[in-house]
Amino acid sequence: AQSVAQPEDQVNVAEGNPLTVKCTYSVSGNPYLFWYVQYPNRGLQFLLKYITGDNLVKGSYGFEAEFNKSQTSFHLKKPSALVSDSALYFCAVRPESGGGADGLTFGKGTHLIIQP
Amino acid sequence: KAGVTQTPRYLIKTRGQQVTLSCSPISGHRSVSWYQQTPGQGLQFLFEYFSETQRNKGNFPGRFSGRQFSNSRSEMNVSTLELGDSALYLCASSLLRHRSNTGELFFGEGSRLTVL
């Protein structure tokens, strides 16, 4: 079965500084990887995905993520944080061969807090 | 294009009662999946419906059930409610089934269920 680990419950960053939200995964075969963001009392919004190709993928709102196969990681990054980036971020994985009985597997989420 | 619509947004029930939640997917989307979100367990996959058939099921007891109609709208039902069923229930839609889908899931804003 696939799994996702987000090792930090919370990440604090000063506005204007670069940010990183960490994600590692475990899956059989090649992974499909996703990042979603959730604002309070809202559903999840898609940020970006890695399916194949370039290891650096760019997404919405200036976010990007780097796929590292040897480290089984897919960290989310942004060069300059905004206060409005404060939210709950989820990393998710499914195998290329299909989700099996687990659908899309999400990490526990990381609260990102950007301080003015 | 209208997004994923979930009703009701908030509801309060007592132990032993049952509840039905509704989800209308994005027009043209045939896959509807359901997730339970709690602070302790995070996001957990409940089930996926595609073309009126349940395709995948997560590790939840039989009290959790669902169905999908010919117009792709879906309902989920929880019978004999327990305190631990208090959660945000999220519905997500996509064009294709999980195992064939390389794109993102589109989430509704959720139905927040409180069991007293």
PDB file of C-alpha atoms in Angstrom, chain B residues 22-100:
ATOM      1  CA  SER B  22     -25.145  14.876  -1.176  1.00  0.00           C
ATOM      2  CA  CYS B  23     -22.571  15.744  -3.816  1.00  0.00           C
ATOM      3  CA  SER B  24     -23.079  17.181  -7.292  1.00  0.00           C
ATOM      4  CA  PRO B  25     -19.909  16.840  -9.381  1.00  0.00           C
ATOM      5  CA  ILE B  26     -18.652  19.181 -12.050  1.00  0.00           C
ATOM      6  CA  SER B  27     -20.695  18.795 -15.214  1.00  0.00           C
ATOM      7  CA  GLY B  28     -19.277  15.977 -17.323  1.00  0.00           C
ATOM      8  CA  HIS B  29     -17.325  14.380 -14.495  1.00  0.00           C
ATOM      9  CA  ARG B  30     -18.267  10.748 -13.969  1.00  0.00           C
ATOM     10  CA  SER B  31     -16.071   9.840 -11.025  1.00  0.00           C
ATOM     11  CA  VAL B  32     -17.074  10.886  -7.530  1.00  0.00           C
ATOM     12  CA  SER B  33     -15.012   9.980  -4.515  1.00  0.00           C
ATOM     13  CA  TRP B  34     -15.581  10.657  -0.840  1.00  0.00           C
ATOM     14  CA  TYR B  35     -13.064  11.423   1.885  1.00  0.00           C
ATOM     15  CA  GLN B  36     -13.359  11.832   5.637  1.00  0.00           C
ATOM     16  CA  GLN B  37     -11.198  14.514   7.230  1.00  0.00           C
ATOM     17  CA  THR B  38     -10.528  14.582  10.972  1.00  0.00           C
ATOM     18  CA  PRO B  39      -7.787  16.308  12.971  1.00  0.00           C
ATOM     19  CA  GLY B  40      -6.443  12.996  14.229  1.00  0.00           C
ATOM     20  CA  GLN B  41      -6.583  10.810  11.128  1.00  0.00           C
ATOM     21  CA  GLY B  42      -6.270  13.425   8.403  1.00  0.00           C
ATOM     22  CA  LEU B  43      -7.835  12.650   5.036  1.00  0.00           C
ATOM     23  CA  GLN B  44      -9.052   9.105   4.602  1.00  0.00           C
ATOM     24  CA  PHE B  45     -10.522   7.631   1.452  1.00  0.00           C
ATOM     25  CA  LEU B  46     -14.055   6.315   1.828  1.00  0.00           C
ATOM     26  CA  PHE B  47     -15.088   5.173  -1.647  1.00  0.00           C
ATOM     27  CA  GLU B  48     -15.162   6.015  -5.318  1.00  0.00           C
ATOM     28  CA  TYR B  49     -18.127   5.777  -7.663  1.00  0.00           C
ATOM     29  CA  PHE B  50     -17.933   5.746 -11.423  1.00  0.00           C
ATOM     30  CA  SER B  51     -20.861   5.181 -13.777  1.00  0.00           C
ATOM     31  CA  GLU B  52     -23.160   4.350 -10.867  1.00  0.00           C
ATOM     32  CA  THR B  53     -20.877   1.580  -9.590  1.00  0.00           C
ATOM     33  CA  GLN B  54     -18.646   1.557  -6.549  1.00  0.00           C
ATOM     34  CA  ARG B  55     -15.123   1.033  -7.868  1.00  0.00           C
ATOM     35  CA  ASN B  56     -12.976   1.336  -4.764  1.00  0.00           C
ATOM     36  CA  LYS B  57     -13.627   1.281  -1.051  1.00  0.00           C
ATOM     37  CA  GLY B  58     -11.493   2.384   1.847  1.00  0.00           C
ATOM     38  CA  ASN B  59     -11.192   0.788   5.242  1.00  0.00           C
ATOM     39  CA  PHE B  60     -14.451   1.928   6.835  1.00  0.00           C
ATOM     40  CA  PRO B  61     -17.210  -0.122   8.473  1.00  0.00           C
ATOM     41  CA  GLY B  62     -20.373  -1.079   6.647  1.00  0.00           C
ATOM     42  CA  ARG B  63     -22.229   1.775   8.346  1.00  0.00           C
ATOM     43  CA  PHE B  64     -20.713   3.971   5.658  1.00  0.00           C
ATOM     44  CA  SER B  65     -22.350   3.509   2.293  1.00  0.00           C
ATOM     45  CA  GLY B  66     -22.940   5.447  -0.854  1.00  0.00           C
ATOM     46  CA  ARG B  67     -24.495   5.477  -4.252  1.00  0.00           C
ATOM     47  CA  GLN B  68     -24.288   7.325  -7.521  1.00  0.00           C
ATOM     48  CA  PHE B  69     -27.134   8.266  -9.791  1.00  0.00           C
ATOM     49  CA  SER B  70     -27.324   8.307 -13.568  1.00  0.00           C
ATOM     50  CA  ASN B  71     -26.594  12.057 -13.607  1.00  0.00           C
ATOM     51  CA  SER B  72     -23.369  11.343 -11.622  1.00  0.00           C
ATOM     52  CA  ARG B  73     -24.683  12.965  -8.457  1.00  0.00           C
ATOM     53  CA  SER B  74     -23.699  10.976  -5.422  1.00  0.00           C
ATOM     54  CA  GLU B  75     -24.916  10.485  -1.892  1.00  0.00           C
ATOM     55  CA  MET B  76     -23.232   8.951   1.074  1.00  0.00           C
ATOM     56  CA  ASN B  77     -25.014   7.616   4.109  1.00  0.00           C
ATOM     57  CA  VAL B  78     -23.784   6.945   7.602  1.00  0.00           C
ATOM     58  CA  SER B  79     -26.057   4.872   9.809  1.00  0.00           C
ATOM     59  CA  THR B  80     -26.021   4.431  13.581  1.00  0.00           C
ATOM     60  CA  LEU B  81     -23.848   7.486  14.077  1.00  0.00           C
ATOM     61  CA  GLU B  82     -21.028   7.420  16.604  1.00  0.00           C
ATOM     62  CA  LEU B  83     -19.214  10.338  18.224  1.00  0.00           C
ATOM     63  CA  GLY B  84     -16.132   9.442  16.199  1.00  0.00           C
ATOM     64  CA  ASP B  85     -17.995  10.073  12.970  1.00  0.00           C
ATOM     65  CA  SER B  86     -17.769  13.809  13.597  1.00  0.00           C
ATOM     66  CA  ALA B  87     -15.716  15.055  10.675  1.00  0.00           C
ATOM     67  CA  LEU B  88     -15.578  17.083   7.508  1.00  0.00           C
ATOM     68  CA  TYR B  89     -16.771  14.897   4.640  1.00  0.00           C
ATOM     69  CA  LEU B  90     -15.297  15.921   1.318  1.00  0.00           C
ATOM     70  CA  CYS B  91     -16.492  14.952  -2.109  1.00  0.00           C
ATOM     71  CA  ALA B  92     -14.227  15.111  -5.136  1.00  0.00           C
ATOM     72  CA  SER B  93     -14.936  14.652  -8.812  1.00  0.00           C
ATOM     73  CA  SER B  94     -12.878  13.892 -11.888  1.00  0.00           C
ATOM     74  CA  LEU B  95     -13.421  12.973 -15.500  1.00  0.00           C
ATOM     75  CA  LEU B  96     -11.856   9.548 -15.209  1.00  0.00           C
ATOM     76  CA  ARG B  97     -11.648   6.814 -12.644  1.00  0.00           C
ATOM     77  CA  HIS B  98      -8.833   7.001 -10.086  1.00  0.00           C
ATOM     78  CA  ARG B  99      -6.783   4.320 -11.785  1.00  0.00           C
ATOM     79  CA  SER B 100      -6.919   6.117 -15.123  1.00  0.00           C
TER      80      SER B 100
END
